[in-house]
mmCIF file of C-alpha atoms in Angstrom:
data_model
loop_
_atom_site.group_PDB
_atom_site.id
_atom_site.type_symbol
_atom_site.label_atom_id
_atom_site.label_comp_id
_atom_site.label_asym_id
_atom_site.label_seq_id
_atom_site.Cartn_x
_atom_site.Cartn_y
_atom_site.Cartn_z
ATOM 1 C CA MET A 1 5.927 -7.594 25.318
ATOM 2 C CA MET A 2 2.534 -9.105 26.018
ATOM 3 C CA VAL A 3 3.939 -10.794 29.064
ATOM 4 C CA TRP A 4 5.133 -7.521 30.301
ATOM 5 C CA TRP A 5 1.780 -6.006 29.899
ATOM 6 C CA SER A 6 0.164 -8.968 31.718
ATOM 7 C CA VAL A 7 2.360 -8.307 34.741
ATOM 8 C CA VAL A 8 1.477 -4.583 34.660
ATOM 9 C CA ALA A 9 -2.283 -5.418 34.466
ATOM 10 C CA ALA A 10 -1.977 -7.867 37.431
ATOM 11 C CA LEU A 11 -0.201 -5.200 39.587
ATOM 12 C CA CYS A 12 -2.696 -2.612 38.704
ATOM 13 C CA VAL A 13 -5.586 -4.892 39.748
ATOM 14 C CA LEU A 14 -3.991 -5.565 43.055
ATOM 15 C CA GLY A 15 -3.491 -1.947 43.533
ATOM 16 C CA GLY A 16 -7.109 -1.094 42.696
ATOM 17 C CA VAL A 17 -6.278 0.760 39.424
ATOM 18 C CA LEU A 18 -7.842 -0.347 36.240
ATOM 19 C CA PRO A 19 -5.171 -1.111 33.631
ATOM 20 C CA GLN A 20 -5.120 0.463 30.253
ATOM 21 C CA ASP A 21 -4.924 -1.725 27.138
ATOM 22 C CA PRO A 22 -1.581 -1.981 25.512
ATOM 23 C CA PRO A 23 -1.035 0.252 22.423
ATOM 24 C CA LYS A 24 -2.178 -1.405 19.130
ATOM 25 C CA PRO A 25 1.062 -2.716 17.300
ATOM 26 C CA VAL A 26 2.099 -1.382 13.968
ATOM 27 C CA VAL A 27 3.300 -3.316 10.871
ATOM 28 C CA ILE A 28 5.340 -1.427 8.121
ATOM 29 C CA TRP A 29 6.043 -2.553 4.588
ATOM 30 C CA HIS A 30 8.577 -0.487 2.734
ATOM 31 C CA GLY A 31 8.726 0.543 -0.861
ATOM 32 C CA MET A 32 10.789 -0.196 -4.036
ATOM 33 C CA GLY A 33 14.583 -0.152 -3.494
ATOM 34 C CA ASP A 34 14.268 0.226 0.324
ATOM 35 C CA THR A 35 14.540 -2.259 3.085
ATOM 36 C CA CYS A 36 12.843 -2.828 6.525
ATOM 37 C CA CYS A 37 15.674 -1.466 8.509
ATOM 38 C CA TYR A 38 17.714 1.391 6.920
ATOM 39 C CA SER A 39 18.182 4.029 9.721
ATOM 40 C CA PHE A 40 17.320 6.863 7.291
ATOM 41 C CA SER A 41 14.058 5.361 5.996
ATOM 42 C CA MET A 42 11.909 2.624 7.646
ATOM 43 C CA GLY A 43 14.256 2.489 10.645
ATOM 44 C CA ARG A 44 13.480 6.189 11.350
ATOM 45 C CA ILE A 45 9.751 5.691 10.861
ATOM 46 C CA LYS A 46 9.914 2.863 13.407
ATOM 47 C CA LYS A 47 11.819 4.887 15.871
ATOM 48 C CA LEU A 48 9.504 7.898 15.513
ATOM 49 C CA VAL A 49 6.408 5.660 16.340
ATOM 50 C CA GLU A 50 8.179 4.036 19.271
ATOM 51 C CA GLU A 51 9.273 7.351 20.746
ATOM 52 C CA ARG A 52 5.756 8.719 20.323
ATOM 53 C CA ILE A 53 3.972 5.723 21.887
ATOM 54 C CA PRO A 54 6.198 4.210 24.650
ATOM 55 C CA GLY A 55 5.788 0.387 24.795
ATOM 56 C CA ILE A 56 4.265 0.052 21.339
ATOM 57 C CA TYR A 57 5.407 -3.058 19.175
ATOM 58 C CA VAL A 58 6.466 -2.142 15.669
ATOM 59 C CA ARG A 59 7.217 -4.655 13.097
ATOM 60 C CA SER A 60 9.016 -3.451 9.906
ATOM 61 C CA LEU A 61 8.606 -6.180 7.430
ATOM 62 C CA MET A 62 11.749 -7.922 5.951
ATOM 63 C CA ILE A 63 10.968 -9.864 2.822
ATOM 64 C CA GLY A 64 13.697 -12.608 2.608
ATOM 65 C CA SER A 65 16.237 -13.762 5.148
ATOM 66 C CA ASN A 66 18.441 -10.716 5.261
ATOM 67 C CA ILE A 67 18.435 -6.968 4.227
ATOM 68 C CA ILE A 68 20.241 -7.600 0.843
ATOM 69 C CA ALA A 69 17.431 -10.142 -0.061
ATOM 70 C CA ASP A 70 14.846 -7.684 1.230
ATOM 71 C CA GLU A 71 16.017 -4.937 -1.140
ATOM 72 C CA GLU A 72 16.235 -7.317 -4.045
ATOM 73 C CA ASN A 73 12.770 -8.584 -3.437
ATOM 74 C CA SER A 74 11.443 -5.119 -3.823
ATOM 75 C CA TYR A 75 12.261 -5.500 -7.610
ATOM 76 C CA LEU A 76 12.318 -9.195 -8.286
ATOM 77 C CA GLY A 77 9.948 -11.989 -7.334
ATOM 78 C CA ASN A 78 6.279 -12.853 -7.225
ATOM 79 C CA VAL A 79 4.201 -10.436 -5.180
ATOM 80 C CA ASN A 80 1.600 -13.015 -4.480
ATOM 81 C CA GLU A 81 4.233 -15.191 -2.935
ATOM 82 C CA GLN A 82 5.521 -12.175 -0.889
ATOM 83 C CA VAL A 83 2.088 -11.547 0.428
ATOM 84 C CA ASP A 84 1.601 -15.184 1.383
ATOM 85 C CA GLU A 85 4.999 -15.045 3.260
ATOM 86 C CA VAL A 86 3.860 -11.906 5.123
ATOM 87 C CA CYS A 87 0.557 -13.363 6.049
ATOM 88 C CA LYS A 88 2.144 -16.416 7.510
ATOM 89 C CA ASN A 89 4.665 -14.309 9.474
ATOM 90 C CA LEU A 90 2.004 -12.077 10.845
ATOM 91 C CA ALA A 91 -0.194 -15.006 11.885
ATOM 92 C CA ASN A 92 2.634 -16.534 13.801
ATOM 93 C CA ASP A 93 3.469 -13.281 15.556
ATOM 94 C CA THR A 94 2.049 -13.563 19.039
ATOM 95 C CA GLU A 95 2.248 -9.698 19.458
ATOM 96 C CA LEU A 96 -0.217 -9.187 16.737
ATOM 97 C CA GLN A 97 -3.125 -11.484 17.690
ATOM 98 C CA GLY A 98 -5.341 -8.697 19.122
ATOM 99 C CA GLY A 99 -5.056 -6.685 15.853
ATOM 100 C CA TYR A 100 -2.557 -4.175 14.422
ATOM 101 C CA HIS A 101 -2.427 -1.011 12.371
ATOM 102 C CA ALA A 102 -0.523 -1.116 9.005
ATOM 103 C CA MET A 103 1.659 1.495 7.196
ATOM 104 C CA GLY A 104 2.498 0.989 3.603
ATOM 105 C CA PHE A 105 5.105 3.144 1.898
ATOM 106 C CA SER A 106 4.907 3.377 -1.836
ATOM 107 C CA GLN A 107 4.379 -0.094 -3.330
ATOM 108 C CA GLY A 108 4.132 -1.437 0.244
ATOM 109 C CA GLY A 109 0.745 0.360 0.347
ATOM 110 C CA GLN A 110 -0.978 -1.973 -2.208
ATOM 111 C CA PHE A 111 0.888 -4.973 -0.825
ATOM 112 C CA LEU A 112 -0.541 -4.362 2.695
ATOM 113 C CA ARG A 113 -3.942 -3.819 1.164
ATOM 114 C CA ALA A 114 -3.493 -7.287 -0.343
ATOM 115 C CA VAL A 115 -2.856 -8.526 3.136
ATOM 116 C CA ALA A 116 -5.971 -6.941 4.541
ATOM 117 C CA GLU A 117 -8.135 -8.536 1.777
ATOM 118 C CA ARG A 118 -6.627 -11.938 1.818
ATOM 119 C CA CYS A 119 -5.568 -12.540 5.425
ATOM 120 C CA PRO A 120 -8.078 -11.320 7.977
ATOM 121 C CA ASN A 121 -6.405 -12.921 10.948
ATOM 122 C CA PRO A 122 -4.818 -11.345 12.762
ATOM 123 C CA PRO A 123 -7.097 -8.359 12.073
ATOM 124 C CA MET A 124 -5.856 -5.202 10.423
ATOM 125 C CA LYS A 125 -7.558 -2.194 12.041
ATOM 126 C CA ASN A 126 -6.270 0.916 10.292
ATOM 127 C CA LEU A 127 -4.448 0.827 6.968
ATOM 128 C CA ILE A 128 -2.324 3.915 6.065
ATOM 129 C CA THR A 129 -0.631 4.136 2.614
ATOM 130 C CA PHE A 130 1.851 6.853 1.691
ATOM 131 C CA GLY A 131 2.038 7.268 -2.196
ATOM 132 C CA GLY A 132 0.591 3.818 -2.819
ATOM 133 C CA GLN A 133 -0.266 2.861 -6.273
ATOM 134 C CA HIS A 134 -3.722 1.401 -5.737
ATOM 135 C CA GLN A 135 -4.744 1.541 -9.300
ATOM 136 C CA GLY A 136 -1.229 0.790 -10.515
ATOM 137 C CA VAL A 137 1.030 2.877 -12.795
ATOM 138 C CA PHE A 138 1.318 3.657 -16.370
ATOM 139 C CA GLY A 139 4.400 5.755 -16.887
ATOM 140 C CA LEU A 140 8.038 6.025 -16.284
ATOM 141 C CA PRO A 141 9.019 8.187 -13.286
ATOM 142 C CA THR A 142 10.239 11.717 -13.891
ATOM 143 C CA CYS A 143 9.825 11.843 -17.633
ATOM 144 C CA PRO A 144 11.544 14.871 -19.120
ATOM 145 C CA GLU A 145 9.446 17.831 -20.089
ATOM 146 C CA SER A 146 11.024 18.537 -23.541
ATOM 147 C CA PRO A 147 8.941 17.370 -26.504
ATOM 148 C CA GLN A 148 11.623 15.068 -27.922
ATOM 149 C CA GLN A 149 12.591 13.507 -24.599
ATOM 150 C CA SER A 150 9.011 13.147 -23.653
ATOM 151 C CA ARG A 151 8.192 11.240 -26.913
ATOM 152 C CA THR A 152 11.132 8.875 -26.143
ATOM 153 C CA CYS A 153 9.722 8.350 -22.735
ATOM 154 C CA GLU A 154 6.309 7.514 -24.062
ATOM 155 C CA TYR A 155 7.857 5.111 -26.582
ATOM 156 C CA ILE A 156 9.739 3.327 -23.752
ATOM 157 C CA ARG A 157 6.496 3.106 -21.817
ATOM 158 C CA LYS A 158 4.768 1.366 -24.691
ATOM 159 C CA VAL A 159 7.715 -1.121 -24.874
ATOM 160 C CA LEU A 160 7.461 -1.732 -21.213
ATOM 161 C CA ASN A 161 3.674 -2.176 -21.629
ATOM 162 C CA TYR A 162 4.202 -4.770 -24.280
ATOM 163 C CA GLY A 163 6.541 -6.770 -22.070
ATOM 164 C CA SER A 164 4.799 -6.289 -18.756
ATOM 165 C CA TYR A 165 2.027 -8.750 -19.392
ATOM 166 C CA ILE A 166 4.372 -11.484 -20.820
ATOM 167 C CA HIS A 167 4.002 -14.419 -18.406
ATOM 168 C CA TRP A 168 7.483 -14.712 -17.160
ATOM 169 C CA ILE A 169 7.842 -10.959 -16.735
ATOM 170 C CA GLN A 170 4.614 -10.886 -14.792
ATOM 171 C CA ASN A 171 5.886 -13.673 -12.464
ATOM 172 C CA SER A 172 9.288 -12.266 -11.813
ATOM 173 C CA LEU A 173 9.320 -8.389 -11.930
ATOM 174 C CA VAL A 174 7.469 -6.748 -9.009
ATOM 175 C CA GLN A 175 6.653 -3.487 -10.813
ATOM 176 C CA ALA A 176 5.087 -5.298 -13.800
ATOM 177 C CA GLN A 177 2.604 -6.779 -11.458
ATOM 178 C CA TYR A 178 1.017 -3.416 -10.769
ATOM 179 C CA TRP A 179 1.489 -2.043 -14.330
ATOM 180 C CA HIS A 180 -1.843 -0.954 -15.481
ATOM 181 C CA ASP A 181 -2.271 -0.207 -19.150
ATOM 182 C CA PRO A 182 -5.456 1.715 -19.845
ATOM 183 C CA LEU A 183 -4.873 1.372 -23.574
ATOM 184 C CA HIS A 184 -5.062 -2.494 -23.466
ATOM 185 C CA ASP A 185 -7.628 -2.909 -20.649
ATOM 186 C CA ASP A 186 -8.351 -6.534 -21.483
ATOM 187 C CA ASP A 187 -4.661 -7.547 -21.255
ATOM 188 C CA TYR A 188 -4.531 -5.837 -17.871
ATOM 189 C CA ARG A 189 -7.631 -7.522 -16.587
ATOM 190 C CA ASN A 190 -6.770 -10.990 -17.954
ATOM 191 C CA LYS A 191 -2.879 -11.057 -17.490
ATOM 192 C CA SER A 192 -2.128 -9.031 -14.395
ATOM 193 C CA ILE A 193 -1.540 -11.624 -11.765
ATOM 194 C CA PHE A 194 -1.649 -9.181 -8.740
ATOM 195 C CA LEU A 195 -3.259 -5.772 -9.074
ATOM 196 C CA ALA A 196 -6.241 -6.950 -11.206
ATOM 197 C CA ASP A 197 -6.885 -9.548 -8.673
ATOM 198 C CA ILE A 198 -6.796 -7.498 -5.526
ATOM 199 C CA ASN A 199 -8.891 -4.784 -7.310
ATOM 200 C CA ASN A 200 -11.629 -7.317 -8.221
ATOM 201 C CA GLU A 201 -11.310 -6.272 -11.836
ATOM 202 C CA GLU A 202 -12.306 -9.444 -13.636
ATOM 203 C CA VAL A 203 -13.469 -11.826 -11.023
ATOM 204 C CA LEU A 204 -15.512 -10.579 -7.919
ATOM 205 C CA ASN A 205 -13.966 -12.092 -4.830
ATOM 206 C CA VAL A 206 -16.521 -11.464 -2.127
ATOM 207 C CA ASP A 207 -14.051 -12.265 0.650
ATOM 208 C CA TYR A 208 -11.654 -9.469 -0.566
ATOM 209 C CA ARG A 209 -14.514 -6.996 -0.398
ATOM 210 C CA ASN A 210 -15.788 -8.207 3.072
ATOM 211 C CA ASN A 211 -12.267 -8.307 4.570
ATOM 212 C CA LEU A 212 -11.407 -4.875 3.360
ATOM 213 C CA LYS A 213 -14.621 -3.444 4.853
ATOM 214 C CA LYS A 214 -13.524 -4.712 8.208
ATOM 215 C CA LEU A 215 -10.903 -2.009 8.404
ATOM 216 C CA ASP A 216 -11.781 0.733 10.874
ATOM 217 C CA ASN A 217 -9.951 3.355 8.706
ATOM 218 C CA PHE A 218 -8.279 3.338 5.320
ATOM 219 C CA VAL A 219 -5.958 6.378 4.968
ATOM 220 C CA MET A 220 -4.496 7.362 1.615
ATOM 221 C CA VAL A 221 -1.788 9.980 1.375
ATOM 222 C CA LYS A 222 -1.123 11.630 -1.982
ATOM 223 C CA PHE A 223 1.966 13.683 -2.718
ATOM 224 C CA LEU A 224 0.922 16.572 -4.924
ATOM 225 C CA ALA A 225 4.419 17.097 -6.509
ATOM 226 C CA ASP A 226 5.049 13.342 -6.921
ATOM 227 C CA THR A 227 7.294 12.463 -9.951
ATOM 228 C CA MET A 228 7.406 8.795 -9.313
ATOM 229 C CA VAL A 229 3.784 7.700 -9.624
ATOM 230 C CA VAL A 230 2.031 8.055 -12.986
ATOM 231 C CA PRO A 231 -0.749 9.018 -12.726
ATOM 232 C CA VAL A 232 -0.354 10.497 -9.262
ATOM 233 C CA GLU A 233 -4.222 10.064 -8.775
ATOM 234 C CA SER A 234 -3.576 6.398 -8.342
ATOM 235 C CA GLU A 235 -2.514 7.262 -4.758
ATOM 236 C CA TRP A 236 -6.095 7.982 -4.046
ATOM 237 C CA PHE A 237 -7.427 5.097 -6.242
ATOM 238 C CA GLY A 238 -7.990 7.306 -9.322
ATOM 239 C CA PHE A 239 -6.860 6.344 -12.733
ATOM 240 C CA TYR A 240 -7.141 7.006 -16.500
ATOM 241 C CA THR A 241 -10.421 6.379 -18.291
ATOM 242 C CA PRO A 242 -9.987 3.095 -20.112
ATOM 243 C CA GLY A 243 -9.034 3.512 -23.717
ATOM 244 C CA GLN A 244 -6.853 6.589 -23.266
ATOM 245 C CA ASP A 245 -4.056 7.959 -20.998
ATOM 246 C CA VAL A 246 -4.945 11.665 -20.655
ATOM 247 C CA GLN A 247 -8.182 12.055 -18.754
ATOM 248 C CA VAL A 248 -8.139 10.655 -15.182
ATOM 249 C CA LEU A 249 -11.190 9.611 -13.247
ATOM 250 C CA PRO A 250 -11.413 10.055 -9.517
ATOM 251 C CA LEU A 251 -12.223 7.119 -7.357
ATOM 252 C CA GLN A 252 -15.817 8.174 -7.000
ATOM 253 C CA GLN A 253 -16.389 8.198 -10.740
ATOM 254 C CA SER A 254 -14.762 4.823 -11.420
ATOM 255 C CA GLN A 255 -16.514 1.452 -11.975
ATOM 256 C CA ILE A 256 -14.658 -0.097 -8.976
ATOM 257 C CA TYR A 257 -16.457 2.549 -6.762
ATOM 258 C CA LEU A 258 -19.785 2.723 -8.566
ATOM 259 C CA GLU A 259 -20.130 -1.030 -8.636
ATOM 260 C CA ASP A 260 -18.615 -1.240 -5.169
ATOM 261 C CA ARG A 261 -16.412 -4.045 -6.064
ATOM 262 C CA LEU A 262 -14.055 -3.618 -3.194
ATOM 263 C CA GLY A 263 -16.526 -2.049 -0.660
ATOM 264 C CA LEU A 264 -14.914 1.306 -1.034
ATOM 265 C CA LYS A 265 -18.245 3.078 -1.660
ATOM 266 C CA GLU A 266 -19.691 1.669 1.475
ATOM 267 C CA MET A 267 -16.571 2.501 3.349
ATOM 268 C CA ASP A 268 -16.587 6.079 2.154
ATOM 269 C CA GLU A 269 -20.291 6.522 3.137
ATOM 270 C CA ALA A 270 -19.374 5.140 6.511
ATOM 271 C CA GLY A 271 -16.598 7.686 6.942
ATOM 272 C CA LYS A 272 -13.816 5.113 6.782
ATOM 273 C CA LEU A 273 -11.929 6.610 3.898
ATOM 274 C CA HIS A 274 -9.512 9.417 4.524
ATOM 275 C CA PHE A 275 -7.860 11.327 1.611
ATOM 276 C CA LEU A 276 -4.795 13.331 2.781
ATOM 277 C CA THR A 277 -2.290 15.370 0.858
ATOM 278 C CA GLN A 278 1.276 16.554 1.115
ATOM 279 C CA ASP A 279 2.809 19.202 -1.155
ATOM 280 C CA GLY A 280 6.132 17.411 -1.692
ATOM 281 C CA ASN A 281 7.494 14.834 -4.022
ATOM 282 C CA HIS A 282 7.231 11.064 -3.399
ATOM 283 C CA LEU A 283 7.249 10.182 0.286
ATOM 284 C CA GLU A 284 8.357 13.715 1.255
ATOM 285 C CA PHE A 285 6.885 14.674 4.632
ATOM 286 C CA THR A 286 8.070 16.200 7.933
ATOM 287 C CA ASP A 287 8.314 14.273 11.177
ATOM 288 C CA GLU A 288 5.961 16.719 12.803
ATOM 289 C CA TRP A 289 3.259 16.087 10.065
ATOM 290 C CA PHE A 290 3.781 12.424 10.399
ATOM 291 C CA LEU A 291 3.431 12.357 14.159
ATOM 292 C CA GLU A 292 0.524 14.839 14.397
ATOM 293 C CA GLU A 293 -1.558 13.845 11.407
ATOM 294 C CA ILE A 294 -0.779 10.028 11.187
ATOM 295 C CA VAL A 295 0.486 8.662 14.393
ATOM 296 C CA ASP A 296 -1.697 10.730 16.779
ATOM 297 C CA LYS A 297 -4.927 10.276 14.801
ATOM 298 C CA PHE A 298 -4.624 6.810 13.383
ATOM 299 C CA VAL A 299 -2.275 4.825 15.609
ATOM 300 C CA THR A 300 -2.926 5.854 19.196
#
């Protein structure tokens, strides 16, 4: 692709026309239970971007050696190792050396944020997350509304919480690595091997903060009728007040913002944070909205 653009540039110079820069590439990381390449999910997203911006290079990440492994790795494995693998692959991709935009869907959102924080080369320019769980989750998806079933759901959640911070579960179950228990905040801060780390909860990693601030734009899309993410405010970096699971603090009232542990306050004041909404359930949006509000504004 870059060779082709070099040829075009040379011809334009010879003809007295100044060439345009090639479009910035896009990197996509899918969510739980998905893969890089299903035609009805990430394959469709890739196609929409390519049709909207002719000549663009889009890389939809495959975690593992094939699609089956890719889907399995969305449930099982060590997220830190997956992020390391992605960082190495992006660093070796010659198409990305001038920088790229990133789109993370569901858990792929916080995974790509980890890439931005840990791996500044090649540089990520815009990070767009769709239903990402930036402050993690503390709940089972689509809990029933009836009191009896709700109590059962809450009980299961407590059992899951008890097991989520056991060492071997933390190292092998992907969702446990962004499980955030506000009722046992010390366990979360000390035993979460992924989310607590990338959120600078216990140890302040200055490189994480400085690297995230290098983004030109950080776009977070929240789905207002989301039944998959609990609490849904996590999609905008909000979460429960520590010690209880009822009251939710927005990002701007959280310690991570007030202490600027990730640089989000500085980015917000600089106009780099963008909070978007969609009315539907998890990852429900129209092609028209995606193209006009995301691709046209943050990819071109």
